[in-house]
């Protein structure tokens, strides 16, 4: 019985190519955790939040793994009584998308629900913010990671802590400690409202 011959059409692959392919494959086969904050204060707020969660779940390369309880919160950065209150929640996702593509998808979801960007901290049908992406720390003005004000916002920290009590905000420490320092003033749990994971 003759020894098996290697296929003569197969050429040795240069080590540099192998390294490049392996690096790309690692990105694809090892999805990263990301934390997305959702907020809505116009229209049917709960329906819009659920629609945003479902739209994220329909994104290739992204899986919504957990959705927090819903909180009702006062608008941030505006005079009291000038805007309706927000419903806020946090979604934990696993994704193979790089941060820039995840940001594009977040903006696409906002546009699908007619988000208008006319004024800073203006009322909005939906807000989808990337709070954290793995342990990435970036000063990129297009997408600063983690979100530069997340550590100051109980309406982000409270729902995030609910779904991941051990969570860490890169550069700022445990979410539990940040939330304890801020307190829950103006952030009210809405046990009567619930978001479901995408089917």
XYZ file of C-alpha atoms in Angstrom:
199
model
C 0.000 0.000 0.000
C 1.500 3.265 -1.115
C 1.821 6.099 1.402
C -0.801 8.791 0.884
C 0.507 11.669 -1.165
C -0.177 15.242 -0.171
C -2.259 17.148 -2.684
C 0.255 18.626 -5.165
C -2.061 21.566 -5.856
C -1.809 22.808 -2.263
C 1.035 25.248 -1.744
C 2.476 26.099 1.653
C 0.735 29.120 3.100
C 3.068 31.935 4.199
C 3.184 32.356 7.974
C 2.157 36.017 7.661
C -1.062 35.003 5.886
C -1.807 32.376 8.524
C -1.382 34.980 11.265
C -3.709 37.419 9.480
C -6.384 34.786 8.952
C -6.090 33.573 12.542
C -6.443 37.128 13.832
C -9.568 37.686 11.760
C -10.995 34.338 12.801
C -10.427 35.149 16.459
C -12.538 38.266 16.049
C -15.318 36.261 14.434
C -15.263 33.282 16.757
C -14.875 35.294 19.952
C -17.698 37.804 20.121
C -17.280 40.727 22.488
C -19.684 41.847 25.176
C -21.145 45.298 24.760
C -23.542 47.300 26.900
C -26.200 49.426 25.209
C -28.345 51.982 27.013
C -31.855 52.582 25.659
C -34.075 55.548 26.441
C -37.356 56.944 25.106
C -39.593 59.833 26.165
C -41.853 60.431 23.150
C -44.711 58.337 21.770
C -45.361 54.815 23.048
C -42.150 54.574 25.010
C -42.307 50.886 25.975
C -43.284 49.806 22.471
C -40.407 51.800 21.033
C -37.909 50.319 23.494
C -39.096 46.820 22.616
C -38.869 47.644 18.921
C -35.284 48.796 19.404
C -34.386 45.596 21.277
C -35.961 43.517 18.500
C -34.149 45.508 15.809
C -30.838 44.948 17.587
C -31.670 41.249 17.776
C -32.166 41.204 13.993
C -28.648 42.538 13.427
C -26.235 40.072 11.802
C -23.286 39.457 14.110
C -25.185 40.560 17.222
C -27.153 38.672 19.857
C -29.102 40.323 22.659
C -28.246 38.211 25.716
C -30.028 40.129 28.473
C -32.441 43.026 28.864
C -32.770 44.924 32.121
C -35.881 45.907 34.031
C -37.424 49.198 32.928
C -36.902 52.420 34.868
C -38.715 55.744 34.636
C -36.450 58.737 34.971
C -36.498 62.493 34.824
C -34.950 64.013 31.664
C -31.233 64.777 31.921
C -29.803 68.250 31.446
C -33.083 70.176 31.051
C -35.418 72.238 33.230
C -37.841 70.079 35.244
C -41.243 69.805 33.620
C -40.086 70.819 30.134
C -40.025 67.253 28.776
C -41.893 63.990 29.404
C -40.123 61.469 31.626
C -38.011 58.721 30.094
C -38.269 54.990 30.132
C -34.753 53.577 30.326
C -33.257 50.122 30.050
C -29.961 48.415 29.291
C -29.285 45.576 26.864
C -26.270 43.301 27.130
C -25.205 42.026 23.729
C -22.563 39.749 22.313
C -21.308 40.923 18.959
C -18.664 40.301 16.335
C -19.198 43.834 14.996
C -16.382 46.294 15.670
C -17.358 49.345 17.730
C -17.714 51.577 14.645
C -20.180 49.166 13.007
C -22.093 48.766 16.250
C -22.420 52.564 16.413
C -23.720 52.642 12.834
C -26.312 50.029 13.744
C -27.346 51.969 16.860
C -27.862 55.087 14.712
C -29.812 53.057 12.132
C -32.158 51.832 14.874
C -32.649 55.411 16.081
C -33.423 56.574 12.543
C -35.895 53.718 12.060
C -37.851 55.117 15.009
C -37.586 58.697 13.699
C -35.054 59.970 16.194
C -34.504 63.679 15.581
C -31.229 65.356 16.598
C -32.156 69.020 16.791
C -30.877 69.920 20.234
C -28.594 68.428 22.818
C -30.561 66.499 25.447
C -33.732 67.110 23.447
C -36.767 64.852 23.701
C -36.451 61.768 21.566
C -38.406 58.745 20.399
C -35.397 56.525 21.087
C -31.810 56.861 22.191
C -29.384 53.956 21.697
C -25.988 54.581 23.312
C -22.982 52.289 23.475
C -22.005 52.426 27.142
C -19.123 49.966 26.984
C -17.537 47.600 24.478
C -15.482 44.843 26.095
C -12.609 46.568 27.922
C -11.993 49.076 25.138
C -10.959 52.551 26.238
C -10.916 55.072 23.389
C -10.855 58.862 23.171
C -12.137 58.821 19.590
C -14.518 61.815 19.350
C -16.863 59.829 17.070
C -17.237 57.061 19.657
C -15.674 57.598 23.070
C -15.482 54.353 25.048
C -16.688 53.806 27.603
C -19.469 56.414 27.322
C -17.972 59.566 28.861
C -20.939 60.280 31.159
C -22.105 56.754 32.015
C -20.479 56.869 35.457
C -22.622 59.929 36.301
C -25.962 58.492 35.185
C -28.012 56.416 37.571
C -30.488 55.733 34.760
C -27.705 53.762 33.036
C -26.035 52.267 36.090
C -29.204 51.041 37.862
C -30.543 48.866 35.017
C -27.012 47.714 34.129
C -26.429 46.626 37.718
C -29.727 44.713 37.658
C -28.639 42.525 34.726
C -24.964 42.267 35.697
C -24.298 42.901 39.407
C -20.563 42.229 38.919
C -20.229 44.672 36.004
C -17.211 46.940 35.730
C -17.142 50.232 33.866
C -13.681 50.415 32.282
C -11.644 53.183 33.870
C -14.203 53.781 36.644
C -14.547 50.514 38.556
C -17.509 48.439 39.732
C -20.931 49.613 38.585
C -22.278 48.730 42.043
C -19.912 51.234 43.677
C -20.653 53.966 41.141
C -24.392 53.486 41.646
C -24.046 53.503 45.440
C -22.217 56.824 45.237
C -24.887 58.377 42.987
C -27.992 56.949 44.620
C -31.329 56.256 42.935
C -32.896 59.711 43.138
C -35.050 60.407 40.097
C -34.744 56.801 38.891
C -37.893 54.756 39.569
C -38.242 51.020 38.841
C -41.319 50.218 36.731
C -42.156 46.683 37.821
C -45.388 46.914 35.798
C -43.420 47.198 32.536
C -41.248 44.531 30.972
C -39.042 44.114 27.953
C -38.565 40.672 26.447
C -35.580 39.186 24.655
C -35.909 38.934 20.871
C -37.310 35.584 19.773
